[in-house]
Amino acid sequence: MIEIRNLSKRYGTFHALKDISLYIEKGTVFGFVGPNGAGKSTTMSILATLMLPTSGVAKVGGYDVTRHPKEVRKRIGYMPDFFGVYDQLKATEYLHFYGASYGIPRAEREQLIPQLLELVNLTDKADTYVDSLSRGMKQRLCLARCLVHDPEVLILDEPASGLDPRARIEMREILKELKQMGKTIIISSHILPELAEMVDEIGVIEHGEMVAQGKVSDIQNRLRVTKVIHIRTLERGEELAEKLRDEPLVTSVLTDNTGVHVHYSGDDVQQSELLRKVISWEIPIVSFQEAQSNLEDVFLEITKGGPRE
Amino acid sequence: MNWSRRLINPVIDKEFRLRMRSTRSMLSVLFYILALGTIAMGFIYLFLYLGNRGPQRFDPQVSQMMFYVLSFAQLVLIAFMAPALTAGVISSEREKQTLSMLLTTQQSSSTIVLSKLVSALSFMALIVLATLPVYSIVFLYGGISPKQLISVFLFYLFVMLLLGALGVMFSTLFKRTIVAIIVTYGVGLIIFLVTGLLYLFFMGIEQRNMYVTGQPPVAGTHSWVGYLLGLNPAGAMMSLFDSSFSKEAFLLYGGNLNSKAPIELWLEFVIVYSVVIVLALWIAIRNIRPVARRRKGEEPAEQLPQDHSTSENGV
Ligand SMILES: Nc1ncnc2c1ncn2[C@@H]1O[C@H](COP(=O)(O)OP(=O)(O)OP(=O)(O)O)[C@@H](O)[C@H]1O
Ligand SMILES: [Mg+2]
């Protein structure tokens, strides 16, 4: 459905994207992860026909984004990372406007719009002016907007950014529903756990390069066996790291100024044994904590063996 | 039903809605009419009560003069209004971050640009038409034909189209609305003021040359300097009022009064600036979306410039 071959983008002399290749099957939910400035939004703008690549090919549904932008636009629903609303329009009028802009006849829109509002839980806000909606509501409205022309592909640039945890969960529920409807979705985020639950495949991008790409289940399996334990000591951190490297269930140890990061593949019982052991070494420990598996860990985890696939 | 759907595309519909709902629009109508009304009242007051021969009758000649004054005042008001209303149409969507979503819809670049221009023009036309009651004072006393009034209003429409096209073009060229507005005012200043000043300047030089060389003007000749005045809206409008004005514009003192003007000033104005309008709109339409250069070969271009290309693939 989405095909990217050797895509590069330069802003002046700055290489924002370097030879990215990507293939996404129909019906797949693809998570695009990477730190700030990695090039996620750039890739998505190119897919959304808003920007021309410097070189390379990007295709949506078989149509080249630079040669047949109009065909591509028909097939995509794009949600930018930052977006505004027309403040003098009501929610329904807002959707009517975009619906009409996609050439959907009025009668059809009259039926469609209540369904869309229902989908994003905004039915009771139908007659509210969009600028008086909360940020989360605006984001959901924008998602509804992406769906007016029933596109096969959704390009969502950080749809959950700036949302509170509850709104994030709501957004996730909506996306699950869309996935069930068979949409191909490409969604970006710099928080992996947020994506892990709903995406099928994941691509990690950093400094404009695809560092890793694969099925999320593979990555999750790896994550499940190794957790990261963060140990903070008053002193003798290096010594602790040395000793830990000899432990059987420890896969790797990293130290930095925040402390020692231990990649550990034992279960909870074994972990408590490890803690007892560490204390017995009489190194002054301030904290011993299982870190939230975050993007950084995944990076370390995935990039350890070089890019996969 | 079909014609209205064709005429009122979604972009125009939205623009109308947004404009008519903002209080700012209503206030601009109010202040515009107040300004013109004040000028009319001031004129009447000056003539009727402060004339050096005491209170005067308001005869057709005076009312014709008042018509001229009102018309020029309105021209100046339009020069101030048009850039402010059009130079933001694209850049403000960019600033409000709604442009990218508009650009991913099926609306073509030309539809977006032209609809926004048409909607701004309609609003300005509404304002100008709303000043008709002020003109009714003139009609009360006669001295002006409806034909003159209609030609002046059509001329206004053209000037608004000109400034609007320039405004929309700068709106696509500059990221920030404020810059686009300032540049449009700058170009407006050139069109309104600099052309007039250049005319006076070169006319002076020509005139002097004539006296210095002592060469008597040949019958039927005219000075090229007259063309400069044809680029000036005020000059062009004056030629609409007074058909002999074009002739005088091309004439040096002492020239042959029977020689005809090579072209009516207003006609020159319309022809020259029609080209400018078309060019400005073309640039605006081409600039709103990135456009790929159409290539003969199969492989995509090594380097596709973002803004500067020749074909209109994206339209
Ligand atoms: N218009 C631009 N001109 C110049 N450089 C740009 C432009 N847009 C983006 N960049 C640069 O390109 C790089 C990639 O930006 P991009 O917005 O794609 O990152 P991102 O992955 O979306 O980051 P974030 O997580 O912060 O949204 C950044 O280093 C950015 O500075
Ligand atoms: Mg981004």
XYZ file of C-alpha atoms and ligand atoms in Angstrom:
656
model
C 0.000 0.000 0.000
C 2.816 2.328 0.897
C 6.126 1.996 -0.804
C 9.153 4.136 -0.137
C 12.353 3.526 -2.049
C 15.647 5.268 -1.326
C 13.897 8.385 -0.210
C 16.097 11.356 0.610
C 15.271 14.868 1.625
C 17.654 17.763 1.968
C 16.859 21.101 3.520
C 19.606 23.222 2.056
C 22.711 21.309 3.010
C 21.054 19.451 5.860
C 20.156 15.837 5.187
C 16.846 15.260 6.947
C 16.244 11.864 5.309
C 18.955 9.578 4.034
C 17.936 6.790 1.709
C 14.914 5.530 3.541
C 13.155 2.459 2.239
C 9.938 1.125 3.570
C 7.172 -1.165 2.469
C 3.841 -1.335 4.233
C 1.223 -3.939 3.340
C -2.453 -3.126 3.073
C -4.199 -3.283 6.437
C -1.019 -2.964 8.438
C -0.652 -0.553 11.297
C 2.852 0.793 11.083
C 4.438 2.610 13.994
C 7.065 5.166 13.171
C 9.291 5.805 16.152
C 12.210 8.113 16.597
C 13.511 10.930 18.720
C 12.888 14.613 17.972
C 14.212 15.707 14.636
C 14.626 12.155 13.353
C 12.660 12.828 10.197
C 9.266 11.329 10.960
C 7.251 14.415 10.050
C 9.358 14.958 6.957
C 8.620 11.442 5.697
C 4.944 11.863 6.417
C 4.715 15.246 4.671
C 6.270 13.713 1.602
C 3.726 10.890 1.700
C 0.984 13.489 2.108
C 2.157 15.264 -1.094
C 2.998 18.408 0.856
C 6.688 18.244 0.155
C 8.817 16.947 -2.663
C 11.570 14.474 -1.927
C 15.063 15.429 -3.024
C 15.445 11.988 -4.516
C 13.833 8.606 -4.293
C 10.322 7.334 -4.785
C 7.300 7.320 -2.522
C 4.126 5.593 -3.626
C 0.719 5.268 -2.061
C -1.612 2.663 -3.527
C 0.719 2.418 -6.490
C 0.614 6.156 -7.232
C 3.770 8.191 -7.105
C 3.398 11.139 -4.745
C 5.221 13.579 -6.994
C 3.663 12.486 -10.267
C 0.080 11.789 -9.302
C -0.447 13.824 -6.145
C -4.161 14.131 -6.752
C -4.640 10.364 -6.841
C -2.564 10.036 -3.699
C -4.597 12.703 -1.904
C -7.753 10.761 -2.671
C -6.366 7.757 -0.833
C -4.846 9.309 2.240
C -6.132 10.938 5.381
C -3.370 13.115 6.794
C -3.208 14.456 10.306
C -0.297 16.862 10.781
C 1.685 17.039 14.010
C 0.590 20.608 14.554
C -2.675 21.793 13.156
C -5.165 24.567 13.621
C -8.891 24.862 13.158
C -11.051 27.521 11.578
C -12.365 29.177 14.692
C -15.626 30.489 13.272
C -16.925 27.074 12.249
C -19.008 24.596 14.195
C -17.844 20.997 14.418
C -20.348 19.761 11.836
C -19.605 22.661 9.503
C -15.930 21.914 9.875
C -16.487 18.354 8.710
C -18.871 19.518 5.987
C -16.194 21.822 4.651
C -13.581 19.114 4.368
C -16.127 16.622 3.084
C -17.136 19.056 0.374
C -13.483 19.726 -0.383
C -13.143 16.041 -1.178
C -16.129 16.308 -3.460
C -18.576 14.353 -1.332
C -22.170 15.345 -2.146
C -24.140 17.090 0.548
C -26.731 14.331 1.025
C -23.984 11.818 1.635
C -22.258 14.122 4.078
C -25.446 14.600 6.066
C -25.427 10.883 6.770
C -21.725 10.473 7.192
C -20.896 13.260 9.597
C -23.004 12.075 12.538
C -21.372 8.658 12.151
C -17.918 10.193 12.227
C -18.736 12.283 15.270
C -20.044 9.144 16.889
C -16.820 7.320 16.107
C -14.680 9.960 17.781
C -17.137 10.512 20.652
C -18.008 14.081 19.787
C -21.703 13.694 19.082
C -22.660 16.080 21.840
C -20.259 18.713 20.508
C -21.722 18.724 16.997
C -22.927 22.315 17.249
C -20.029 23.713 19.226
C -17.605 26.127 17.619
C -14.390 24.236 17.062
C -12.149 26.760 18.773
C -13.968 26.217 22.032
C -13.210 22.482 21.983
C -10.440 21.175 24.208
C -7.179 20.062 22.684
C -8.074 16.398 22.920
C -11.431 17.034 21.307
C -9.800 18.997 18.515
C -7.442 16.123 17.951
C -10.317 13.679 17.723
C -12.201 16.030 15.432
C -9.149 16.230 13.229
C -9.054 12.463 13.124
C -12.692 12.447 12.043
C -11.725 14.967 9.396
C -9.094 12.554 8.048
C -11.833 9.989 7.597
C -14.453 11.998 5.705
C -13.464 10.656 2.305
C -12.991 7.122 3.614
C -9.298 6.923 2.709
C -7.526 3.583 2.568
C -4.434 4.998 4.212
C -4.180 7.124 7.332
C -1.051 9.142 7.955
C -1.159 10.281 11.540
C 1.689 12.411 12.820
C 1.747 12.124 16.591
C -2.012 11.992 17.022
C -1.649 11.524 20.762
C 0.815 14.300 21.496
C -0.297 16.731 24.134
C -3.071 14.485 25.355
C -3.622 13.433 28.932
C -3.463 9.701 29.725
C -7.204 9.274 29.532
C -7.406 11.000 26.157
C -4.520 8.865 24.955
C -6.441 5.743 25.819
C -9.486 7.085 24.009
C -7.380 7.861 20.978
C -5.972 4.349 21.094
C -9.457 2.864 21.205
C -10.452 4.850 18.145
C -7.357 3.723 16.300
C -8.085 0.116 17.158
C -11.503 0.554 15.671
C -9.985 2.003 12.515
C -7.604 -0.899 12.331
C -10.557 -3.244 12.479
C -12.071 -1.336 9.578
C -9.082 -2.501 7.567
C -7.296 0.822 7.150
C -3.603 0.964 6.520
C -2.290 3.264 9.197
C 1.092 4.860 9.579
C 1.411 6.530 12.929
C 4.360 8.302 14.472
C 5.377 8.790 18.040
C 8.498 9.092 20.091
C 7.047 6.943 22.821
C 7.206 3.280 22.049
C 4.895 1.745 24.673
C 2.146 3.994 23.402
C 2.453 2.346 20.020
C 3.489 -1.155 20.988
C 0.001 -2.187 21.918
C -1.698 -1.339 18.674
C 0.810 -1.495 15.858
C 1.746 -4.549 13.809
C 5.061 -3.318 12.559
C 7.489 -0.784 13.724
C 10.169 1.313 12.107
C 12.772 3.101 14.149
C 14.257 6.174 12.543
C 17.120 8.231 13.811
C 19.011 11.103 12.178
C 17.106 10.464 8.974
C 18.073 6.820 8.814
C 15.975 3.732 9.369
C 17.791 1.972 12.207
C 15.463 -0.932 12.624
C 12.287 -2.222 11.179
C 10.232 -5.280 11.852
C 7.233 -6.982 13.357
C 6.385 -5.568 16.717
C 5.914 -9.065 18.136
C 9.587 -9.836 17.484
C 10.640 -6.707 19.210
C 8.279 -7.289 22.060
C 9.572 -10.815 22.571
C 13.004 -9.420 22.944
C 11.705 -6.857 25.333
C 9.865 -9.374 27.420
C 12.959 -11.455 28.174
C 15.169 -8.529 28.933
C 14.165 -5.781 31.236
C 16.280 -2.876 32.211
C 17.212 -2.337 35.811
C 18.536 1.016 36.772
C 20.855 1.100 39.788
C 22.040 4.347 41.283
C 25.031 4.264 43.591
C 26.798 6.830 45.681
C 30.159 5.597 44.460
C 31.951 2.616 42.901
C 29.521 2.400 39.995
C 32.182 0.974 37.691
C 33.039 -1.743 40.167
C 29.379 -2.678 40.398
C 29.109 -2.835 36.635
C 32.151 -5.091 36.458
C 30.704 -7.479 39.009
C 27.277 -7.502 37.346
C 28.753 -8.464 34.002
C 29.699 -11.818 35.503
C 26.152 -12.547 36.612
C 24.523 -15.284 34.489
C 21.191 -13.632 33.614
C 22.635 -10.216 32.835
C 22.857 -9.699 29.086
C 24.595 -6.351 29.101
C 25.576 -3.535 31.417
C 25.897 0.101 30.578
C 26.994 2.947 32.802
C 26.433 6.653 32.454
C 26.241 9.610 34.794
C 22.798 8.599 35.995
C 23.970 5.191 37.146
C 24.185 1.609 35.941
C 21.737 0.172 33.406
C 21.466 -3.594 33.601
C 19.732 -5.578 30.891
C 18.414 -8.523 32.778
C 16.551 -11.579 31.572
C 15.556 -13.140 34.877
C 12.096 -13.219 36.392
C 10.963 -11.420 39.535
C 12.237 -14.086 41.925
C 15.647 -14.099 40.317
C 15.613 -10.337 40.325
C 15.098 -10.203 44.071
C 18.016 -12.610 44.436
C 20.122 -10.265 42.381
C 19.204 -7.358 44.622
C 20.200 -9.312 47.704
C 23.514 -10.158 46.077
C 24.198 -6.591 45.013
C 23.586 -5.365 48.541
C 25.912 -8.001 49.900
C 28.742 -6.428 47.866
C 28.402 -3.419 50.179
C 28.429 -0.873 47.432
C 26.368 2.159 48.634
C 23.189 1.844 46.610
C 20.665 4.667 46.469
C 18.076 2.997 44.295
C 17.442 -0.242 42.472
C 14.655 0.187 40.012
C 13.115 -1.551 37.059
C 13.054 1.054 34.330
C 10.026 1.661 32.178
C 10.922 0.139 28.880
C 11.217 3.238 26.758
C 12.445 4.115 23.368
C 16.009 4.423 24.475
C 16.096 0.847 25.693
C 14.558 -0.365 22.499
C 17.167 1.507 20.587
C 19.916 -0.066 22.589
C 18.245 -3.398 22.276
C 17.623 -3.276 18.561
C 20.718 -1.518 17.410
C 22.985 -3.838 19.388
C 23.168 -6.348 16.574
C 23.040 -3.788 13.776
C 19.977 -3.005 11.701
C 17.698 -5.957 11.157
C 16.211 -7.056 7.849
C -29.051 23.996 -8.089
C -26.257 22.850 -10.334
C -25.030 26.301 -11.184
C -24.831 27.305 -7.550
C -22.808 24.224 -6.722
C -20.489 25.099 -9.540
C -20.233 28.696 -8.425
C -20.048 28.204 -4.702
C -17.279 25.708 -4.230
C -16.425 24.563 -0.685
C -13.574 27.027 -0.322
C -15.729 30.018 -1.259
C -18.500 28.757 0.977
C -16.144 28.500 3.919
C -14.551 31.871 3.222
C -17.951 33.555 3.101
C -19.032 31.918 6.319
C -15.878 32.842 8.184
C -15.891 36.394 6.912
C -19.502 37.100 7.579
C -19.278 35.694 11.084
C -16.417 37.818 12.283
C -17.219 41.061 14.005
C -14.114 42.550 12.458
C -15.718 42.383 9.027
C -18.807 44.189 10.230
C -16.673 46.828 11.893
C -14.685 47.388 8.715
C -17.909 48.004 6.785
C -18.981 50.456 9.442
C -15.749 52.402 9.520
C -15.411 52.444 5.781
C -18.834 53.992 5.307
C -18.248 56.357 8.201
C -15.025 57.517 6.591
C -16.619 58.134 3.225
C -19.685 59.689 4.826
C -17.490 62.057 6.802
C -15.737 63.135 3.638
C -19.096 63.785 1.947
C -20.429 65.730 4.927
C -17.196 67.687 5.224
C -17.400 68.590 1.556
C -20.974 69.782 1.828
C -20.178 71.757 4.940
C -17.144 73.418 3.345
C -19.032 74.411 0.247
C -22.352 75.419 1.627
C -21.319 77.336 4.691
C -17.717 78.324 4.360
C -17.649 79.536 0.779
C -16.114 82.993 0.549
C -19.299 84.329 -0.973
C -21.402 83.168 1.919
C -23.759 80.210 1.889
C -24.085 78.876 -1.641
C -26.543 76.953 -3.649
C -25.617 73.344 -4.201
C -25.741 73.265 -7.966
C -24.907 70.489 -10.430
C -21.371 71.755 -10.865
C -20.678 71.515 -7.179
C -22.261 68.113 -7.003
C -20.084 66.969 -9.887
C -17.068 68.166 -7.992
C -18.316 66.312 -4.966
C -18.626 63.189 -7.078
C -14.983 63.518 -8.093
C -13.881 64.078 -4.528
C -15.856 61.074 -3.292
C -14.564 58.907 -6.106
C -10.935 59.735 -5.396
C -11.452 59.333 -1.684
C -12.964 55.927 -2.335
C -10.010 55.010 -4.539
C -7.664 55.806 -1.673
C -9.792 53.821 0.759
C -9.698 50.842 -1.591
C -5.927 51.125 -1.841
C -5.773 50.795 1.905
C -8.385 48.080 2.217
C -7.497 45.665 -0.583
C -4.005 44.651 0.570
C -5.186 44.154 4.151
C -7.993 41.876 3.015
C -6.094 39.792 0.500
C -2.444 39.590 1.518
C -3.312 37.226 4.355
C -5.532 34.727 2.596
C -2.897 32.018 2.182
C -0.277 32.999 4.733
C -2.803 33.284 7.532
C -3.909 29.708 6.858
C -0.273 28.769 7.045
C 0.120 30.651 10.311
C -3.014 29.081 11.736
C -1.718 25.703 10.572
C -4.785 24.879 8.563
C -3.102 25.122 5.173
C -1.557 21.661 5.080
C -4.919 20.028 5.640
C -6.531 22.174 2.965
C -3.759 21.223 0.554
C -4.293 17.503 1.055
C -7.912 17.774 -0.091
C -9.038 17.372 -3.671
C -9.319 21.120 -4.242
C -6.969 22.241 -6.963
C -4.426 24.977 -6.367
C -6.239 27.290 -8.755
C -9.570 26.687 -7.013
C -8.048 27.522 -3.659
C -6.307 30.682 -4.852
C -9.127 31.974 -7.040
C -11.851 31.184 -4.505
C -10.047 33.086 -1.833
C -9.556 36.024 -4.150
C -13.181 35.970 -5.290
C -14.412 35.847 -1.723
C -12.241 38.808 -0.713
C -13.352 40.711 -3.811
C -17.006 40.004 -3.094
C -16.603 41.374 0.377
C -14.919 44.506 -0.912
C -17.600 44.902 -3.568
C -20.171 44.645 -0.809
C -18.449 47.426 1.106
C -18.176 49.636 -1.946
C -21.814 49.041 -2.848
C -22.739 49.887 0.717
C -21.409 53.390 0.073
C -24.039 53.992 -2.615
C -26.308 55.885 -0.204
C -23.501 58.397 0.217
C -23.463 58.872 -3.544
C -27.186 59.437 -3.479
C -26.451 62.936 -2.185
C -24.705 63.597 -5.478
C -27.629 62.268 -7.454
C -29.988 64.449 -5.534
C -28.398 67.479 -7.139
C -27.634 66.045 -10.546
C -24.627 66.649 -12.734
C -23.644 62.981 -12.895
C -24.931 60.271 -15.169
C -25.575 56.742 -13.941
C -23.216 55.614 -16.670
C -20.379 57.499 -15.051
C -21.194 55.979 -11.717
C -21.249 52.464 -13.147
C -17.965 52.951 -14.979
C -16.338 54.212 -11.792
C -17.590 51.213 -9.847
C -16.331 48.839 -12.511
C -13.016 50.626 -12.343
C -12.929 50.095 -8.588
C -13.571 46.424 -9.138
C -10.598 46.275 -11.450
C -8.334 48.098 -8.999
C -9.440 45.709 -6.243
C -8.733 42.782 -8.525
C -5.281 44.165 -9.232
C -4.347 44.793 -5.618
C -6.055 41.533 -4.612
C -4.100 39.473 -7.131
C -0.861 41.055 -5.939
C -1.878 40.497 -2.312
C -2.669 36.827 -2.904
C 0.586 36.363 -4.769
C 2.637 37.838 -1.932
C 0.582 35.781 0.474
C 1.889 32.634 -1.175
C 5.425 33.956 -1.523
C 5.927 35.042 2.066
C 5.482 32.837 5.091
C 4.262 35.621 7.338
C 1.085 37.588 6.758
C 2.519 40.820 8.067
C 5.371 40.719 5.552
C 2.954 39.955 2.721
C 0.747 42.871 3.722
C 3.646 45.301 3.950
C 5.054 44.263 0.582
C 1.619 44.572 -1.012
C 1.262 48.069 0.399
C 4.703 48.839 -0.966
C 3.717 47.755 -4.461
C 0.425 49.617 -4.034
C 2.399 52.722 -3.199
C 4.405 52.341 -6.383
C 1.252 51.964 -8.450
C -0.609 54.817 -6.785
C 2.084 57.328 -6.008
C 5.346 56.611 -7.761
C 3.749 56.403 -11.228
C 2.136 59.798 -10.666
C 5.331 61.373 -9.412
C 7.325 59.933 -12.285
C 4.791 61.394 -14.661
C 5.156 64.849 -13.152
C 8.933 64.538 -13.058
C 9.389 63.451 -16.665
C 6.740 65.854 -17.878
C 8.746 68.646 -16.287
C 11.921 67.491 -18.021
C 10.206 67.150 -21.378
C 8.652 70.551 -20.999
C 12.004 72.109 -20.203
C 13.678 70.364 -23.114
C 11.099 71.841 -25.380
C 11.726 75.376 -24.201
C 15.495 74.956 -24.184
C 15.721 73.588 -27.694
C 13.082 76.043 -28.752
C 11.735 73.394 -31.061
C 8.124 73.988 -31.855
C 5.990 70.943 -31.252
C 5.149 69.156 -34.430
C 1.464 68.793 -35.087
C 0.149 65.381 -34.133
C 3.028 64.433 -31.872
C 2.553 63.537 -28.275
C 4.921 62.912 -25.449
C 5.678 59.353 -24.376
C 5.439 60.590 -20.791
C 1.668 60.388 -21.007
C 1.897 56.619 -20.870
C 3.195 56.924 -17.321
C -0.019 58.537 -16.178
C -1.928 55.647 -17.681
C -0.262 53.411 -15.123
C -1.675 55.510 -12.325
C -5.175 54.635 -11.050
C -6.021 58.263 -10.357
C -4.992 59.291 -13.839
C -6.892 56.425 -15.371
C -9.989 57.251 -13.343
C -9.806 60.890 -14.285
C -9.831 59.874 -17.940
C -13.059 58.028 -17.257
C -14.698 61.192 -15.949
C -13.398 63.513 -18.588
C -12.785 62.180 -22.068
C -10.419 65.028 -22.958
C -8.162 64.193 -20.018
C -6.256 61.457 -21.877
C -5.420 63.892 -24.631
C -4.139 66.484 -22.192
C -2.002 63.919 -20.424
C 0.013 63.312 -23.548
C 0.234 66.978 -24.443
C 3.050 69.414 -23.820
C 2.220 73.055 -23.353
C 1.994 74.688 -26.677
C 1.285 71.418 -28.410
C -1.457 70.895 -30.907
C -4.748 70.598 -29.064
C -6.300 68.797 -31.969
C -3.948 65.866 -31.815
C -5.619 62.792 -30.399
C -4.328 60.769 -27.477
C -2.614 57.583 -28.670
C -4.667 55.609 -26.152
C -7.258 56.355 -23.522
C -5.530 56.306 -20.151
C -8.037 53.987 -18.553
C -7.738 51.565 -21.445
C -3.970 51.517 -21.073
C -4.422 50.969 -17.353
C -6.740 48.016 -17.880
C -4.570 46.406 -20.543
C -1.268 46.748 -18.720
C -2.556 45.654 -15.365
C -4.587 42.779 -16.785
C -1.256 41.261 -17.703
C 0.009 41.939 -14.182
C -3.086 40.308 -12.670
C -2.788 37.181 -14.788
C 0.897 36.914 -14.003
C 0.389 37.409 -10.271
C -2.345 34.795 -10.108
C -0.303 32.367 -12.130
C 2.609 32.744 -9.727
C 0.289 32.370 -6.746
C -1.297 29.189 -8.099
C 2.054 27.686 -8.960
C 3.521 28.494 -5.577
C 0.895 27.181 -3.255
C 1.863 23.535 -3.648
C 5.217 22.003 -4.422
C 5.194 21.032 -8.045
C 7.301 18.340 -9.590
C 9.026 19.126 -12.794
C 7.666 16.821 -15.453
C 10.460 14.769 -16.846
C 10.745 12.834 -20.019
C 12.607 9.893 -18.517
C 11.177 7.302 -16.197
C 13.457 7.886 -13.256
C 12.503 10.641 -10.847
C 14.574 13.774 -10.845
C 17.814 13.773 -8.947
C 16.822 17.043 -7.462
C 13.307 18.359 -7.475
C 13.273 22.005 -6.510
C 10.515 22.813 -4.103
C 9.281 26.075 -5.498
C 10.835 26.754 -8.843
C 9.584 24.547 -11.576
C 7.788 24.900 -14.829
C 4.806 22.610 -15.109
C 1.614 22.532 -13.126
C 1.456 18.932 -12.193
C -0.121 19.651 -8.840
C -3.001 21.705 -10.152
N 11.389 23.388 6.769
C 12.547 22.951 7.263
N 13.690 23.581 6.965
C 14.868 23.140 7.436
N 15.021 22.058 8.216
C 13.913 21.395 8.560
C 12.617 21.799 8.098
N 11.724 20.925 8.585
C 12.398 20.045 9.311
N 13.717 20.309 9.310
C 14.769 19.529 9.958
O 14.644 18.199 9.530
C 14.862 17.314 10.598
C 13.723 16.341 10.695
O 12.554 17.017 11.111
P 11.180 16.291 11.365
O 10.183 17.338 11.652
O 10.907 15.381 10.234
O 11.489 15.449 12.680
P 10.480 14.556 13.548
O 11.010 13.179 13.509
O 9.094 14.743 13.102
O 10.696 15.157 14.974
P 9.638 15.401 16.144
O 9.610 14.169 16.956
O 10.246 16.526 16.905
O 8.344 15.757 15.535
C 15.043 18.158 11.834
O 16.416 18.173 12.153
C 14.592 19.523 11.438
O 15.401 20.491 12.048
Mg 7.353 15.587 13.943
